[in-house]
Amino acid sequence: MEVLISGTKLALLQGDITVQDTEAIVNAANSGLLGGGGVDGAIHRAGGPAIAEECRRIREEQGGCPTGKAVITTGGRLKARYVIHAVGPVWSGGQRGEDELLASAYRSSLELAREKGIRSLSFPSISTGAYRFPLERAAGIATRTVVEYLKEHPGAFAEVRFVLFSPEVLEAYRSALKNFVR
Ligand code: APR
């Protein structure tokens, strides 16, 4: 699925984020920037040790990355030149600001990319794996936040992609996005 939002192509596709040719890819990281499983593990494996090395430096300088925020490193050996490490919330029932923190993780990533002059980026489905955020709810927040940001910053990006790992996740994002575009 592909839509045009204020001059930016917004694409939803099923696939592996580590092979995307956008200028940056977003990682679903943790606050310690310590790497892990899921998409985080896949990105570090594919991109090589330069990514962890920069993460370590950021950890030393600013003590990691708070939930809802994002930091940027090299893409190492990836096709993408940069990795934006966004930290989504761990789901714990919905009463601890999880919705706002998830929206903030997407917004912070877009803000960082725009500041760097990055023209294209790919997002995974942040928080819906190990962090157990309910999929449909996360898909609604992710698509709404990105669509709003693109409308607020027309022409800032050429392309934003959601790269979803399974047909089930793709379907959740597709039906969520349909609510925001005609
Ligand atoms: N490409 C795209 N999506 C992927 C890939 C990949 N190569 N690998 C996994 N995914 C998907 C998962 O299927 C899920 O839909 O990414 C989504 C997010 O799942 P997680 O990677 O578990 O991320 P999250 O729920 O945000 O948990 C973050 O997990 O790995 C640790 O260090 C990470 O502690 C952090 C936590």
PDB file of C-alpha atoms and ligand atoms in Angstrom:
ATOM      1  CA  MET A   1       0.000   0.000   0.000  1.00  0.00           C
ATOM      2  CA  GLU A   2       1.222   3.459  -0.897  1.00  0.00           C
ATOM      3  CA  VAL A   3      -0.248   6.915  -0.326  1.00  0.00           C
ATOM      4  CA  LEU A   4       0.943  10.459  -0.913  1.00  0.00           C
ATOM      5  CA  ILE A   5       0.769  12.756   2.108  1.00  0.00           C
ATOM      6  CA  SER A   6       1.665  16.434   1.608  1.00  0.00           C
ATOM      7  CA  GLY A   7       4.294  15.478  -0.971  1.00  0.00           C
ATOM      8  CA  THR A   8       5.757  12.487   0.901  1.00  0.00           C
ATOM      9  CA  LYS A   9       5.289   8.910  -0.287  1.00  0.00           C
ATOM     10  CA  LEU A  10       4.111   6.795   2.660  1.00  0.00           C
ATOM     11  CA  ALA A  11       4.520   3.073   1.947  1.00  0.00           C
ATOM     12  CA  LEU A  12       3.537  -0.030   3.909  1.00  0.00           C
ATOM     13  CA  LEU A  13       5.283  -3.240   2.984  1.00  0.00           C
ATOM     14  CA  GLN A  14       6.040  -6.645   4.380  1.00  0.00           C
ATOM     15  CA  GLY A  15       9.755  -7.369   4.689  1.00  0.00           C
ATOM     16  CA  ASP A  16      13.039  -7.166   6.531  1.00  0.00           C
ATOM     17  CA  ILE A  17      14.031  -3.665   7.614  1.00  0.00           C
ATOM     18  CA  THR A  18      17.769  -4.478   7.510  1.00  0.00           C
ATOM     19  CA  VAL A  19      17.798  -4.638   3.699  1.00  0.00           C
ATOM     20  CA  GLN A  20      15.933  -1.363   3.043  1.00  0.00           C
ATOM     21  CA  ASP A  21      17.626   1.249   0.870  1.00  0.00           C
ATOM     22  CA  THR A  22      16.180   4.280   2.623  1.00  0.00           C
ATOM     23  CA  GLU A  23      18.747   6.755   3.927  1.00  0.00           C
ATOM     24  CA  ALA A  24      17.944   5.768   7.509  1.00  0.00           C
ATOM     25  CA  ILE A  25      16.229   2.848   9.192  1.00  0.00           C
ATOM     26  CA  VAL A  26      14.681   3.028  12.645  1.00  0.00           C
ATOM     27  CA  ASN A  27      15.542   0.461  15.307  1.00  0.00           C
ATOM     28  CA  ALA A  28      13.213  -0.651  18.127  1.00  0.00           C
ATOM     29  CA  ALA A  29      15.892  -0.250  20.778  1.00  0.00           C
ATOM     30  CA  ASN A  30      16.037  -0.260  24.594  1.00  0.00           C
ATOM     31  CA  SER A  31      17.060   2.614  26.888  1.00  0.00           C
ATOM     32  CA  GLY A  32      20.480   1.138  27.536  1.00  0.00           C
ATOM     33  CA  LEU A  33      21.209   0.955  23.782  1.00  0.00           C
ATOM     34  CA  LEU A  34      22.639  -2.459  24.583  1.00  0.00           C
ATOM     35  CA  GLY A  35      21.263  -4.395  21.638  1.00  0.00           C
ATOM     36  CA  GLY A  36      18.935  -7.343  22.070  1.00  0.00           C
ATOM     37  CA  GLY A  37      16.720  -9.697  20.073  1.00  0.00           C
ATOM     38  CA  GLY A  38      14.040  -8.958  17.480  1.00  0.00           C
ATOM     39  CA  VAL A  39      14.645  -6.144  15.061  1.00  0.00           C
ATOM     40  CA  ASP A  40      17.435  -4.738  17.280  1.00  0.00           C
ATOM     41  CA  GLY A  41      19.441  -7.972  17.067  1.00  0.00           C
ATOM     42  CA  ALA A  42      18.876  -8.205  13.313  1.00  0.00           C
ATOM     43  CA  ILE A  43      20.085  -4.614  12.735  1.00  0.00           C
ATOM     44  CA  HIS A  44      23.252  -5.056  14.812  1.00  0.00           C
ATOM     45  CA  ARG A  45      24.057  -8.379  13.110  1.00  0.00           C
ATOM     46  CA  ALA A  46      23.572  -6.975   9.626  1.00  0.00           C
ATOM     47  CA  GLY A  47      25.246  -3.606  10.264  1.00  0.00           C
ATOM     48  CA  GLY A  48      28.279  -4.892  12.169  1.00  0.00           C
ATOM     49  CA  PRO A  49      30.144  -3.666  15.279  1.00  0.00           C
ATOM     50  CA  ALA A  50      30.384   0.019  14.292  1.00  0.00           C
ATOM     51  CA  ILE A  51      26.757   0.503  15.390  1.00  0.00           C
ATOM     52  CA  ALA A  52      27.298  -0.929  18.896  1.00  0.00           C
ATOM     53  CA  GLU A  53      30.489   1.095  19.202  1.00  0.00           C
ATOM     54  CA  GLU A  54      28.595   4.361  18.583  1.00  0.00           C
ATOM     55  CA  CYS A  55      25.802   3.221  20.914  1.00  0.00           C
ATOM     56  CA  ARG A  56      28.410   2.677  23.621  1.00  0.00           C
ATOM     57  CA  ARG A  57      29.764   6.185  23.127  1.00  0.00           C
ATOM     58  CA  ILE A  58      26.273   7.701  23.344  1.00  0.00           C
ATOM     59  CA  ARG A  59      25.637   5.685  26.524  1.00  0.00           C
ATOM     60  CA  GLU A  60      28.822   7.070  28.063  1.00  0.00           C
ATOM     61  CA  GLU A  61      27.994  10.635  27.052  1.00  0.00           C
ATOM     62  CA  GLN A  62      24.306  10.792  27.936  1.00  0.00           C
ATOM     63  CA  GLY A  63      23.556   7.577  29.833  1.00  0.00           C
ATOM     64  CA  GLY A  64      21.467   5.909  27.132  1.00  0.00           C
ATOM     65  CA  CYS A  65      18.174   7.030  25.611  1.00  0.00           C
ATOM     66  CA  PRO A  66      14.963   7.650  27.582  1.00  0.00           C
ATOM     67  CA  THR A  67      11.734   5.896  26.591  1.00  0.00           C
ATOM     68  CA  GLY A  68       9.917   7.916  23.924  1.00  0.00           C
ATOM     69  CA  LYS A  69      13.137   9.416  22.551  1.00  0.00           C
ATOM     70  CA  ALA A  70      15.616   8.510  19.794  1.00  0.00           C
ATOM     71  CA  VAL A  71      19.341   8.749  19.015  1.00  0.00           C
ATOM     72  CA  ILE A  72      21.230   8.334  15.744  1.00  0.00           C
ATOM     73  CA  THR A  73      24.281   6.285  14.743  1.00  0.00           C
ATOM     74  CA  THR A  74      25.995   5.118  11.606  1.00  0.00           C
ATOM     75  CA  GLY A  75      24.399   2.309   9.618  1.00  0.00           C
ATOM     76  CA  GLY A  76      27.714   0.473   9.510  1.00  0.00           C
ATOM     77  CA  ARG A  77      27.548  -2.120   6.726  1.00  0.00           C
ATOM     78  CA  LEU A  78      23.837  -1.599   6.083  1.00  0.00           C
ATOM     79  CA  LYS A  79      22.566  -0.054   2.870  1.00  0.00           C
ATOM     80  CA  ALA A  80      21.048   2.641   5.073  1.00  0.00           C
ATOM     81  CA  ARG A  81      23.566   5.294   6.004  1.00  0.00           C
ATOM     82  CA  TYR A  82      22.066   5.860   9.466  1.00  0.00           C
ATOM     83  CA  VAL A  83      20.250   3.924  12.166  1.00  0.00           C
ATOM     84  CA  ILE A  84      17.862   5.899  14.358  1.00  0.00           C
ATOM     85  CA  HIS A  85      17.471   4.023  17.649  1.00  0.00           C
ATOM     86  CA  ALA A  86      13.990   4.760  19.020  1.00  0.00           C
ATOM     87  CA  VAL A  87      12.917   3.507  22.431  1.00  0.00           C
ATOM     88  CA  GLY A  88       9.260   2.537  22.661  1.00  0.00           C
ATOM     89  CA  PRO A  89       7.455   1.782  25.922  1.00  0.00           C
ATOM     90  CA  VAL A  90       7.031  -1.633  27.502  1.00  0.00           C
ATOM     91  CA  TRP A  91       3.269  -2.322  27.586  1.00  0.00           C
ATOM     92  CA  SER A  92       2.029  -2.569  31.141  1.00  0.00           C
ATOM     93  CA  GLY A  93      -1.738  -2.255  30.831  1.00  0.00           C
ATOM     94  CA  GLY A  94      -2.106   1.176  29.241  1.00  0.00           C
ATOM     95  CA  GLN A  95      -2.218   3.343  32.369  1.00  0.00           C
ATOM     96  CA  ARG A  96       1.421   4.382  32.385  1.00  0.00           C
ATOM     97  CA  GLY A  97       1.451   6.759  29.445  1.00  0.00           C
ATOM     98  CA  GLU A  98       2.269   4.013  26.955  1.00  0.00           C
ATOM     99  CA  ASP A  99       0.228   5.577  24.129  1.00  0.00           C
ATOM    100  CA  GLU A 100       1.944   8.968  24.455  1.00  0.00           C
ATOM    101  CA  LEU A 101       5.381   7.374  24.797  1.00  0.00           C
ATOM    102  CA  LEU A 102       4.879   5.314  21.648  1.00  0.00           C
ATOM    103  CA  ALA A 103       3.744   8.386  19.684  1.00  0.00           C
ATOM    104  CA  SER A 104       6.757  10.237  21.061  1.00  0.00           C
ATOM    105  CA  ALA A 105       9.164   7.502  19.879  1.00  0.00           C
ATOM    106  CA  TYR A 106       7.868   7.972  16.298  1.00  0.00           C
ATOM    107  CA  ARG A 107       7.871  11.771  16.536  1.00  0.00           C
ATOM    108  CA  SER A 108      11.394  11.921  17.999  1.00  0.00           C
ATOM    109  CA  SER A 109      12.672   9.705  15.170  1.00  0.00           C
ATOM    110  CA  LEU A 110      11.080  11.914  12.514  1.00  0.00           C
ATOM    111  CA  GLU A 111      12.384  15.052  14.209  1.00  0.00           C
ATOM    112  CA  LEU A 112      15.934  13.674  14.377  1.00  0.00           C
ATOM    113  CA  ALA A 113      15.806  12.606  10.738  1.00  0.00           C
ATOM    114  CA  ARG A 114      14.508  15.997   9.642  1.00  0.00           C
ATOM    115  CA  GLU A 115      17.224  17.820  11.613  1.00  0.00           C
ATOM    116  CA  LYS A 116      19.846  15.689   9.858  1.00  0.00           C
ATOM    117  CA  GLY A 117      18.368  16.416   6.440  1.00  0.00           C
ATOM    118  CA  ILE A 118      17.545  12.735   5.937  1.00  0.00           C
ATOM    119  CA  ARG A 119      15.082  12.406   3.047  1.00  0.00           C
ATOM    120  CA  SER A 120      13.893   8.809   3.420  1.00  0.00           C
ATOM    121  CA  LEU A 121      13.452   6.437   6.328  1.00  0.00           C
ATOM    122  CA  SER A 122      11.951   3.075   7.282  1.00  0.00           C
ATOM    123  CA  PHE A 123      10.140   2.238  10.528  1.00  0.00           C
ATOM    124  CA  PRO A 124       9.508  -1.172  12.086  1.00  0.00           C
ATOM    125  CA  SER A 125       6.484  -1.798  14.313  1.00  0.00           C
ATOM    126  CA  ILE A 126       7.979  -0.362  17.517  1.00  0.00           C
ATOM    127  CA  SER A 127       7.019  -1.978  20.873  1.00  0.00           C
ATOM    128  CA  THR A 128       4.799  -4.741  19.428  1.00  0.00           C
ATOM    129  CA  GLY A 129       7.284  -7.621  19.887  1.00  0.00           C
ATOM    130  CA  ALA A 130       9.203  -8.139  23.117  1.00  0.00           C
ATOM    131  CA  TYR A 131       7.549  -5.008  24.601  1.00  0.00           C
ATOM    132  CA  ARG A 132       4.041  -6.538  24.045  1.00  0.00           C
ATOM    133  CA  PHE A 133       2.154  -3.361  23.020  1.00  0.00           C
ATOM    134  CA  PRO A 134      -1.216  -4.509  21.581  1.00  0.00           C
ATOM    135  CA  LEU A 135      -0.798  -4.605  17.808  1.00  0.00           C
ATOM    136  CA  GLU A 136      -3.973  -2.832  16.602  1.00  0.00           C
ATOM    137  CA  ARG A 137      -3.557  -0.073  19.163  1.00  0.00           C
ATOM    138  CA  ALA A 138       0.119   0.416  18.242  1.00  0.00           C
ATOM    139  CA  ALA A 139      -0.703   0.437  14.519  1.00  0.00           C
ATOM    140  CA  GLY A 140      -3.280   3.203  15.082  1.00  0.00           C
ATOM    141  CA  ILE A 141      -0.841   5.338  17.066  1.00  0.00           C
ATOM    142  CA  ALA A 142       2.083   4.760  14.661  1.00  0.00           C
ATOM    143  CA  THR A 143       0.154   5.592  11.498  1.00  0.00           C
ATOM    144  CA  ARG A 144      -1.652   8.582  13.029  1.00  0.00           C
ATOM    145  CA  THR A 145       1.574  10.057  14.414  1.00  0.00           C
ATOM    146  CA  VAL A 146       3.467   9.699  11.136  1.00  0.00           C
ATOM    147  CA  VAL A 147       0.605  11.028   8.997  1.00  0.00           C
ATOM    148  CA  GLU A 148       0.197  14.057  11.287  1.00  0.00           C
ATOM    149  CA  TYR A 149       3.929  14.752  11.218  1.00  0.00           C
ATOM    150  CA  LEU A 150       4.081  14.582   7.434  1.00  0.00           C
ATOM    151  CA  LYS A 151       1.149  16.989   7.170  1.00  0.00           C
ATOM    152  CA  GLU A 152       2.857  19.379   9.595  1.00  0.00           C
ATOM    153  CA  HIS A 153       6.128  19.238   7.610  1.00  0.00           C
ATOM    154  CA  PRO A 154       5.188  19.113   3.939  1.00  0.00           C
ATOM    155  CA  GLY A 155       8.056  18.064   1.686  1.00  0.00           C
ATOM    156  CA  ALA A 156      10.435  17.303   4.578  1.00  0.00           C
ATOM    157  CA  PHE A 157      10.756  13.693   3.367  1.00  0.00           C
ATOM    158  CA  ALA A 158      10.626  12.068  -0.040  1.00  0.00           C
ATOM    159  CA  GLU A 159       9.571   8.712   1.403  1.00  0.00           C
ATOM    160  CA  VAL A 160       8.649   7.108   4.722  1.00  0.00           C
ATOM    161  CA  ARG A 161       8.150   3.334   4.885  1.00  0.00           C
ATOM    162  CA  PHE A 162       6.689   1.025   7.461  1.00  0.00           C
ATOM    163  CA  VAL A 163       8.482  -2.299   7.007  1.00  0.00           C
ATOM    164  CA  LEU A 164       6.385  -4.939   8.708  1.00  0.00           C
ATOM    165  CA  PHE A 165       7.715  -8.397   9.406  1.00  0.00           C
ATOM    166  CA  SER A 166       4.602 -10.553   8.989  1.00  0.00           C
ATOM    167  CA  PRO A 167       1.325 -10.483   7.029  1.00  0.00           C
ATOM    168  CA  GLU A 168      -0.581 -10.039  10.298  1.00  0.00           C
ATOM    169  CA  VAL A 169       1.374  -6.914  11.235  1.00  0.00           C
ATOM    170  CA  LEU A 170       1.116  -5.524   7.699  1.00  0.00           C
ATOM    171  CA  GLU A 171      -2.666  -5.990   7.788  1.00  0.00           C
ATOM    172  CA  ALA A 172      -2.967  -4.189  11.129  1.00  0.00           C
ATOM    173  CA  TYR A 173      -1.071  -1.175   9.759  1.00  0.00           C
ATOM    174  CA  ARG A 174      -2.982  -1.220   6.501  1.00  0.00           C
ATOM    175  CA  SER A 175      -6.360  -1.088   8.211  1.00  0.00           C
ATOM    176  CA  ALA A 176      -5.125   1.582  10.630  1.00  0.00           C
ATOM    177  CA  LEU A 177      -3.805   3.788   7.827  1.00  0.00           C
ATOM    178  CA  LYS A 178      -7.109   3.546   5.952  1.00  0.00           C
ATOM    179  CA  ASN A 179      -8.669   5.561   8.772  1.00  0.00           C
ATOM    180  CA  PHE A 180      -6.433   8.555   8.102  1.00  0.00           C
ATOM    181  CA  VAL A 181      -6.314   8.725   4.324  1.00  0.00           C
ATOM    182  CA  ARG A 182      -9.045   8.889   1.770  1.00  0.00           C
TER     183      ARG A 182
HETATM  184  N1  APR B   1      12.556  -6.299  10.064  1.00  0.00           N
HETATM  185  C1  APR B   1      11.373  -5.726  10.391  1.00  0.00           C
HETATM  186  N2  APR B   1      10.697  -6.031  11.514  1.00  0.00           N
HETATM  187  C2  APR B   1      11.223  -6.973  12.333  1.00  0.00           C
HETATM  188  C3  APR B   1      12.469  -7.598  12.075  1.00  0.00           C
HETATM  189  C4  APR B   1      13.145  -7.230  10.875  1.00  0.00           C
HETATM  190  N3  APR B   1      14.309  -7.764  10.530  1.00  0.00           N
HETATM  191  N4  APR B   1      12.709  -8.474  13.092  1.00  0.00           N
HETATM  192  C5  APR B   1      11.669  -8.394  13.947  1.00  0.00           C
HETATM  193  N5  APR B   1      10.766  -7.492  13.500  1.00  0.00           N
HETATM  194  C6  APR B   1       9.480  -7.064  14.074  1.00  0.00           C
HETATM  195  C7  APR B   1       8.812  -7.965  15.080  1.00  0.00           C
HETATM  196  O1  APR B   1       8.146  -9.022  14.417  1.00  0.00           O
HETATM  197  C8  APR B   1       7.816  -6.997  15.709  1.00  0.00           C
HETATM  198  O2  APR B   1       6.638  -6.870  14.890  1.00  0.00           O
HETATM  199  O3  APR B   1       9.662  -5.862  14.822  1.00  0.00           O
HETATM  200  C9  APR B   1       8.551  -5.667  15.684  1.00  0.00           C
HETATM  201  C10 APR B   1       9.051  -5.166  17.016  1.00  0.00           C
HETATM  202  O4  APR B   1       9.484  -6.239  17.838  1.00  0.00           O
HETATM  203  P1  APR B   1      10.818  -6.190  18.725  1.00  0.00           P
HETATM  204  O5  APR B   1      12.003  -6.222  17.839  1.00  0.00           O
HETATM  205  O6  APR B   1      10.685  -7.228  19.762  1.00  0.00           O
HETATM  206  O7  APR B   1      10.778  -4.695  19.374  1.00  0.00           O
HETATM  207  P2  APR B   1      10.006  -4.134  20.688  1.00  0.00           P
HETATM  208  O8  APR B   1       8.719  -4.790  20.959  1.00  0.00           O
HETATM  209  O9  APR B   1      10.027  -2.635  20.524  1.00  0.00           O
HETATM  210  O10 APR B   1      10.971  -4.529  21.875  1.00  0.00           O
HETATM  211  C11 APR B   1      12.203  -3.887  22.042  1.00  0.00           C
HETATM  212  O11 APR B   1      13.390  -5.939  22.290  1.00  0.00           O
HETATM  213  O12 APR B   1      15.174  -6.741  21.101  1.00  0.00           O
HETATM  214  C12 APR B   1      14.821  -6.056  22.174  1.00  0.00           C
HETATM  215  O13 APR B   1      16.666  -4.564  22.452  1.00  0.00           O
HETATM  216  C13 APR B   1      15.293  -4.618  22.125  1.00  0.00           C
HETATM  217  O14 APR B   1      14.912  -4.464  24.438  1.00  0.00           O
HETATM  218  C14 APR B   1      14.437  -4.063  23.187  1.00  0.00           C
HETATM  219  C15 APR B   1      13.090  -4.731  22.928  1.00  0.00           C
END
